[in-house]
Short mmCIF file of C-alpha atoms in Angstrom, two decimals:
data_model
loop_
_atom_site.label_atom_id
_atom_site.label_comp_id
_atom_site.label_asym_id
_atom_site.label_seq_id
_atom_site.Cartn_x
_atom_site.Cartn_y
_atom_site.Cartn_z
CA UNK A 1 20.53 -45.01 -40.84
CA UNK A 2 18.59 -41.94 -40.08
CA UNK A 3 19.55 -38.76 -41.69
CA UNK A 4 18.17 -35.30 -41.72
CA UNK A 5 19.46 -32.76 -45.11
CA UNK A 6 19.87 -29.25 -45.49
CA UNK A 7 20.83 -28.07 -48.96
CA UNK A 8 20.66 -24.64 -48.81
CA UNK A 9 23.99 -23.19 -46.78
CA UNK A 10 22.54 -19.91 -47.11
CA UNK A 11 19.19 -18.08 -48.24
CA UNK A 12 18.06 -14.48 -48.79
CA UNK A 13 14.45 -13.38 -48.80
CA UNK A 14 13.15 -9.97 -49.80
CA UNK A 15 11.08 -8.20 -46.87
CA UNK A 16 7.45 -9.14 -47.12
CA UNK A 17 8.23 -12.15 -48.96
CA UNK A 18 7.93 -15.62 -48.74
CA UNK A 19 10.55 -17.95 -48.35
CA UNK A 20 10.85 -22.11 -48.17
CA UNK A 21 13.23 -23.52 -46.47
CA UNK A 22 14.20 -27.23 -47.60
CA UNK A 23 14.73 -30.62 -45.24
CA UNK A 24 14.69 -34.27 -46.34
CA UNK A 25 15.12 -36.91 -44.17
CA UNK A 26 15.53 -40.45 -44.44
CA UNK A 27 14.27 -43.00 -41.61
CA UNK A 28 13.36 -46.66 -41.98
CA UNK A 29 10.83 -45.65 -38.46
CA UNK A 30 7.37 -45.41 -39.23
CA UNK A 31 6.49 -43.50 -36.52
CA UNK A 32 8.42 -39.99 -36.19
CA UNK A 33 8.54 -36.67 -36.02
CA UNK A 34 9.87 -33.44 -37.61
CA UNK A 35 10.96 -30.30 -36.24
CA UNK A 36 12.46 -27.09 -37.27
CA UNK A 37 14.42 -24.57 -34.78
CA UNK A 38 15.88 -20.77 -35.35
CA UNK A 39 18.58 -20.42 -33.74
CA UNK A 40 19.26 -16.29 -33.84
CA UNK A 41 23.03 -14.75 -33.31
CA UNK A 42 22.50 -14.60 -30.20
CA UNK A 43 22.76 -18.51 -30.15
CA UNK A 44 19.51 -20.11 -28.21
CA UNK A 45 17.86 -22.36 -30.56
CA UNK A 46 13.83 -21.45 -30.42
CA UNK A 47 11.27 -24.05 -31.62
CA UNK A 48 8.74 -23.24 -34.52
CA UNK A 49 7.12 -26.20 -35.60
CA UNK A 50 6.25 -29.89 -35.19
CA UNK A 51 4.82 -32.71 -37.78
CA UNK A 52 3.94 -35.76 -36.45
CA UNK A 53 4.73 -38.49 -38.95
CA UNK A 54 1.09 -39.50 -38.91
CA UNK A 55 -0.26 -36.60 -38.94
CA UNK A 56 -2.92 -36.01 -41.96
CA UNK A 57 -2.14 -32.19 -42.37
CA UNK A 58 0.35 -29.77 -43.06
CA UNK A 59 1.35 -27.93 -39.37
CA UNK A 60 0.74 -24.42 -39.06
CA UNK A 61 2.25 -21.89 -36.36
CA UNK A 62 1.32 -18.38 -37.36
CA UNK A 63 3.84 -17.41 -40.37
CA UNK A 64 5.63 -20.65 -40.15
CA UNK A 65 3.99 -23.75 -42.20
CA UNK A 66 5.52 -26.84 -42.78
CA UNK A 67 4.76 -28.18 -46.11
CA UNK A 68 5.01 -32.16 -45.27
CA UNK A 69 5.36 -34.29 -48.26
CA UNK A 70 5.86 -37.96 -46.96
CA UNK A 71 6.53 -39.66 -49.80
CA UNK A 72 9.23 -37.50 -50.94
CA UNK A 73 10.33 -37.42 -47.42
CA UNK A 74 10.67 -33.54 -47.24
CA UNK A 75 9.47 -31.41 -44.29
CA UNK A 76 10.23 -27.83 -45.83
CA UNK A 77 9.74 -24.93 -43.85
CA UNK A 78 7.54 -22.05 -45.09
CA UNK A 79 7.85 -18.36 -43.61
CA UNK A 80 5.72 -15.98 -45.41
CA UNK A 81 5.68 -12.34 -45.32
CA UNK A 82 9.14 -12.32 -44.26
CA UNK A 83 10.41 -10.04 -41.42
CA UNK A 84 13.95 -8.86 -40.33
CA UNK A 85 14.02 -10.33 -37.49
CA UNK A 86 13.61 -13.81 -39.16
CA UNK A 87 17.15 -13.68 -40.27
CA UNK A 88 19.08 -16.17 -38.19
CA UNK A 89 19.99 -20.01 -38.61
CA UNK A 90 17.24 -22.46 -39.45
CA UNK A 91 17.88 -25.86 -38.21
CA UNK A 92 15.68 -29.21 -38.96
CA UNK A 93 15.58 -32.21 -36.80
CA UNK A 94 14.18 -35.45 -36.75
CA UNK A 95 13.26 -37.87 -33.63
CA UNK A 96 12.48 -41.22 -34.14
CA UNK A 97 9.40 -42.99 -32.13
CA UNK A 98 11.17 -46.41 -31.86
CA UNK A 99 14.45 -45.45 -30.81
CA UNK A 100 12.79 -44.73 -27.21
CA UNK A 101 15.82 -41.97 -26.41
CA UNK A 102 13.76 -39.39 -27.53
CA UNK A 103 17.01 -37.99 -29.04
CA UNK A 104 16.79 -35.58 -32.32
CA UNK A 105 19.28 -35.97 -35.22
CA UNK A 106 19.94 -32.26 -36.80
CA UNK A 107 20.68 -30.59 -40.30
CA UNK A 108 23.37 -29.09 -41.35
CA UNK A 109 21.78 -25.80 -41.10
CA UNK A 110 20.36 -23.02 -43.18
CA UNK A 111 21.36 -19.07 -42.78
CA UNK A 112 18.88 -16.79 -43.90
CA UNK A 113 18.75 -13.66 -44.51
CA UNK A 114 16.05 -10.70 -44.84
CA UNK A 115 16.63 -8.23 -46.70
CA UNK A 116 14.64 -4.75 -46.49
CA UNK B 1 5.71 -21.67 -20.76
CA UNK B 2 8.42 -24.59 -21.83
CA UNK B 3 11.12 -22.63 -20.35
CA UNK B 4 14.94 -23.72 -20.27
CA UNK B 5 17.53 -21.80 -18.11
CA UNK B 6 21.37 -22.12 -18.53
CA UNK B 7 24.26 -21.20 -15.67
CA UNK B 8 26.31 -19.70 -16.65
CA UNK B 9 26.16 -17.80 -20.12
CA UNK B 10 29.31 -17.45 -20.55
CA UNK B 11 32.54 -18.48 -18.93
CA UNK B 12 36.27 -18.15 -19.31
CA UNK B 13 38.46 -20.22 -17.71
CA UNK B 14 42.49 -21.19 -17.26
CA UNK B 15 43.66 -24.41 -18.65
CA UNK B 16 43.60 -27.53 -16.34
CA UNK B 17 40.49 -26.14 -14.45
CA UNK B 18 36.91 -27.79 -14.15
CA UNK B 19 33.91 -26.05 -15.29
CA UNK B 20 29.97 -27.38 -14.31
CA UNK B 21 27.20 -25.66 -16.62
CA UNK B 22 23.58 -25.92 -14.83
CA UNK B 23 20.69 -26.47 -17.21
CA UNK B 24 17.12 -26.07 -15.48
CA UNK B 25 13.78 -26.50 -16.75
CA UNK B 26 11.59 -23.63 -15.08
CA UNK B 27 7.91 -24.30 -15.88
CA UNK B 28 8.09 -28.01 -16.77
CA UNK B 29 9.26 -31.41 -15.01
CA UNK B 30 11.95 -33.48 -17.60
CA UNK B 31 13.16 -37.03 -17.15
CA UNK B 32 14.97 -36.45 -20.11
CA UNK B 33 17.43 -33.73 -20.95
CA UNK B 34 20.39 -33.40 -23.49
CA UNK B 35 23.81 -32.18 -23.80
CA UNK B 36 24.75 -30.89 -27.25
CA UNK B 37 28.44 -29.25 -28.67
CA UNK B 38 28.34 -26.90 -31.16
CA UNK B 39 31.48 -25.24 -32.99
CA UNK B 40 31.06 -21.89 -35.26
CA UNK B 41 28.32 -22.10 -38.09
CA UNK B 42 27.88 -25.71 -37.81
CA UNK B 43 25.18 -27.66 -36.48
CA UNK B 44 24.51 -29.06 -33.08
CA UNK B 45 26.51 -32.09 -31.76
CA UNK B 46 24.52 -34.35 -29.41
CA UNK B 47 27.10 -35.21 -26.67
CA UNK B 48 25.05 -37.15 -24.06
CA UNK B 49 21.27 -37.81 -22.92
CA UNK B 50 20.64 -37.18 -19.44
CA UNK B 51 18.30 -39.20 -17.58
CA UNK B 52 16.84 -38.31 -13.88
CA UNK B 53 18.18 -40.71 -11.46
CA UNK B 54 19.96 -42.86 -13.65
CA UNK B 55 23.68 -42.50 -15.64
CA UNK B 56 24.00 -40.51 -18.76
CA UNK B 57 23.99 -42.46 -22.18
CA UNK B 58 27.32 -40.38 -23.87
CA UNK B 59 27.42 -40.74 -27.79
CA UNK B 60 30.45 -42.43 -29.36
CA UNK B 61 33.31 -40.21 -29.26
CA UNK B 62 32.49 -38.01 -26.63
CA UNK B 63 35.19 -38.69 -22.85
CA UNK B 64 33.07 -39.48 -19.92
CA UNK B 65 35.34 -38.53 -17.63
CA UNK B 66 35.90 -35.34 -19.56
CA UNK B 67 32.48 -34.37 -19.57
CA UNK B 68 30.57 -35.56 -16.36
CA UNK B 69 26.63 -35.72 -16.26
CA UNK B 70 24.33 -35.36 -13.44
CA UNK B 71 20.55 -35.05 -13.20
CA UNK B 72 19.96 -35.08 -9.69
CA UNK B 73 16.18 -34.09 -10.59
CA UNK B 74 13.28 -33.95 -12.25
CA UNK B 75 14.74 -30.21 -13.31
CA UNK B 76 18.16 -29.91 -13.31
CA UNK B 77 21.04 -31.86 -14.68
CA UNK B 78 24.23 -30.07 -14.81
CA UNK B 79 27.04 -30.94 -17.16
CA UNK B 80 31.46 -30.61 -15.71
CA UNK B 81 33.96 -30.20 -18.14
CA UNK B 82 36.86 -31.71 -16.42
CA UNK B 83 40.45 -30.62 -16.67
CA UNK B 84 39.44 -27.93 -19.41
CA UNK B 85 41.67 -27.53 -22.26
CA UNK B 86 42.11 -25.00 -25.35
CA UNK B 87 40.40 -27.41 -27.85
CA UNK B 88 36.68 -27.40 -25.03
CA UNK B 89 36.18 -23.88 -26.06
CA UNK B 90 33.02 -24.25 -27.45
CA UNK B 91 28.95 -23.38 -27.39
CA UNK B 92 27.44 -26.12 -25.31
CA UNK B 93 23.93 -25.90 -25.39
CA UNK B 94 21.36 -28.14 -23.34
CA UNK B 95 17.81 -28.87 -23.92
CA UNK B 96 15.23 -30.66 -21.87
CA UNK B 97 12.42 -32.99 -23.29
CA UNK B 98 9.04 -31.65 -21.74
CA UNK B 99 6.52 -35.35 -21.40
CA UNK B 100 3.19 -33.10 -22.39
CA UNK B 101 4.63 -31.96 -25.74
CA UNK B 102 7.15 -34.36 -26.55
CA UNK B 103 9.32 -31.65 -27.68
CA UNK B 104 12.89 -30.61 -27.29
CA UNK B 105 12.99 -27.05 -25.99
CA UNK B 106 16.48 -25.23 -25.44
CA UNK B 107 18.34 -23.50 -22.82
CA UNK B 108 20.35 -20.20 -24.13
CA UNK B 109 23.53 -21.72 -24.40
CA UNK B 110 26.80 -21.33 -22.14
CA UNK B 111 29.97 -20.31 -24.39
CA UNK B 112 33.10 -21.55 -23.04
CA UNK B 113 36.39 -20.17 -23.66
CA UNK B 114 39.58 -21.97 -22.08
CA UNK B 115 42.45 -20.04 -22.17
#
């Protein structure tokens, strides 16, 4: 069965530092894909970043990498240069191709916070 | 772009009485949205997958009649807690799956207190 970990309840991060986030998943589906969300106090869950099960590199969006490691099954998050306003809930979620729902299967969670 | 609205934010209401939460997608046509639960500092709970012109798929363990699922279109599906009690407080969140992007993206989330 599909399964998406979080093993890291909470994190704190130095300003201006880097921080990794952890995620494994486990999926028998060749074909998926990996996401992570922050999801702030105020509760709306905002998307960072997408890997594509396929895809041959690491995603990038800005300060947000995602350091993909297939055969370890890990899609960690990477925020460098941290900021204050990156302390919220980090969520990772995984959608499988051949399930044809479309539906995502979430961690647990992750709480970080910056500190300045 | 990829904008997701919510109706209302939040919402307080007597025991016994029926609530409907809108979810719209602004900028972006979805065939698909979803309907998720989520209680304080857990994760989300996928409740149902809304598809446009066609009955909701609910997720084992979740009432249909307790929690009723329209998508009359290709941008808004609206989700009615029926006969509301105490233990439907909750954040219910929805999120709508744009076709370009293949991605989930979120509405702000309706918190629902039942007194």
């Amino acid at each position: 069965a599909q399964k998406i970990t979080q093993t890291q309840p909470g994190m704190f991060v130095q300003e201006k530092e880097a921080v990794t986030l952890d995620c494994t998943y486990d999926t028998s589906d060749p074909s998926y894909g990996l996401f992570w969300y922050k999801q702030p106090s105020s509760g709306e869950m905002i998307f960072l970043i997408y890997q594509g099960s396929y895809d041959q590199q690491n995603a990038t969006e800005g300060r947000y990498s995602l350091n993909f490691q297939k055969a370890r099954k890990s899609a960690n998050l990477v925020i460098s240069a941290s900021q204050l306003g990156d302390s919220a809930m980090y969520f990772c979620a995984m959608r499988e191709a051949y399930s044809g729902t479309y539906k995502y299967i979430f961690g647990t969670g992750t709480r970080l916070k910056v500190l300045a | 772009g990829a904008v997701v609205s919510q109706h209302p934010s939040r919402v307080i209401c007597k025991s016994g009485t029926s609530v409907k939460i809108e979810c719209r997608s602004l900028d972006f046509q979805a065939t698909t949205m979803f309907w998720y639960r989520q209680f304080p500092k857990q994760s989300l709970m996928l409740m149902a997958t809304s598809n446009e012109g066609s009955k909701a798929t609910y997720e084992q363990g979740v009432e249909k009649d307790k929690f009723l699922i329209n998508h009359a279109s290709l941008t808004l599906s609206t989700l009615t807690v029926t006969s509301a009690h105490p233990e439907d407080s909750s954040f219910y969140i929805c999120s709508a799956r744009s076709i370009s992007t293949d991605t989930q993206y979120f509405g702000p989330g309706t918190r629902l207190t039942v007194l």
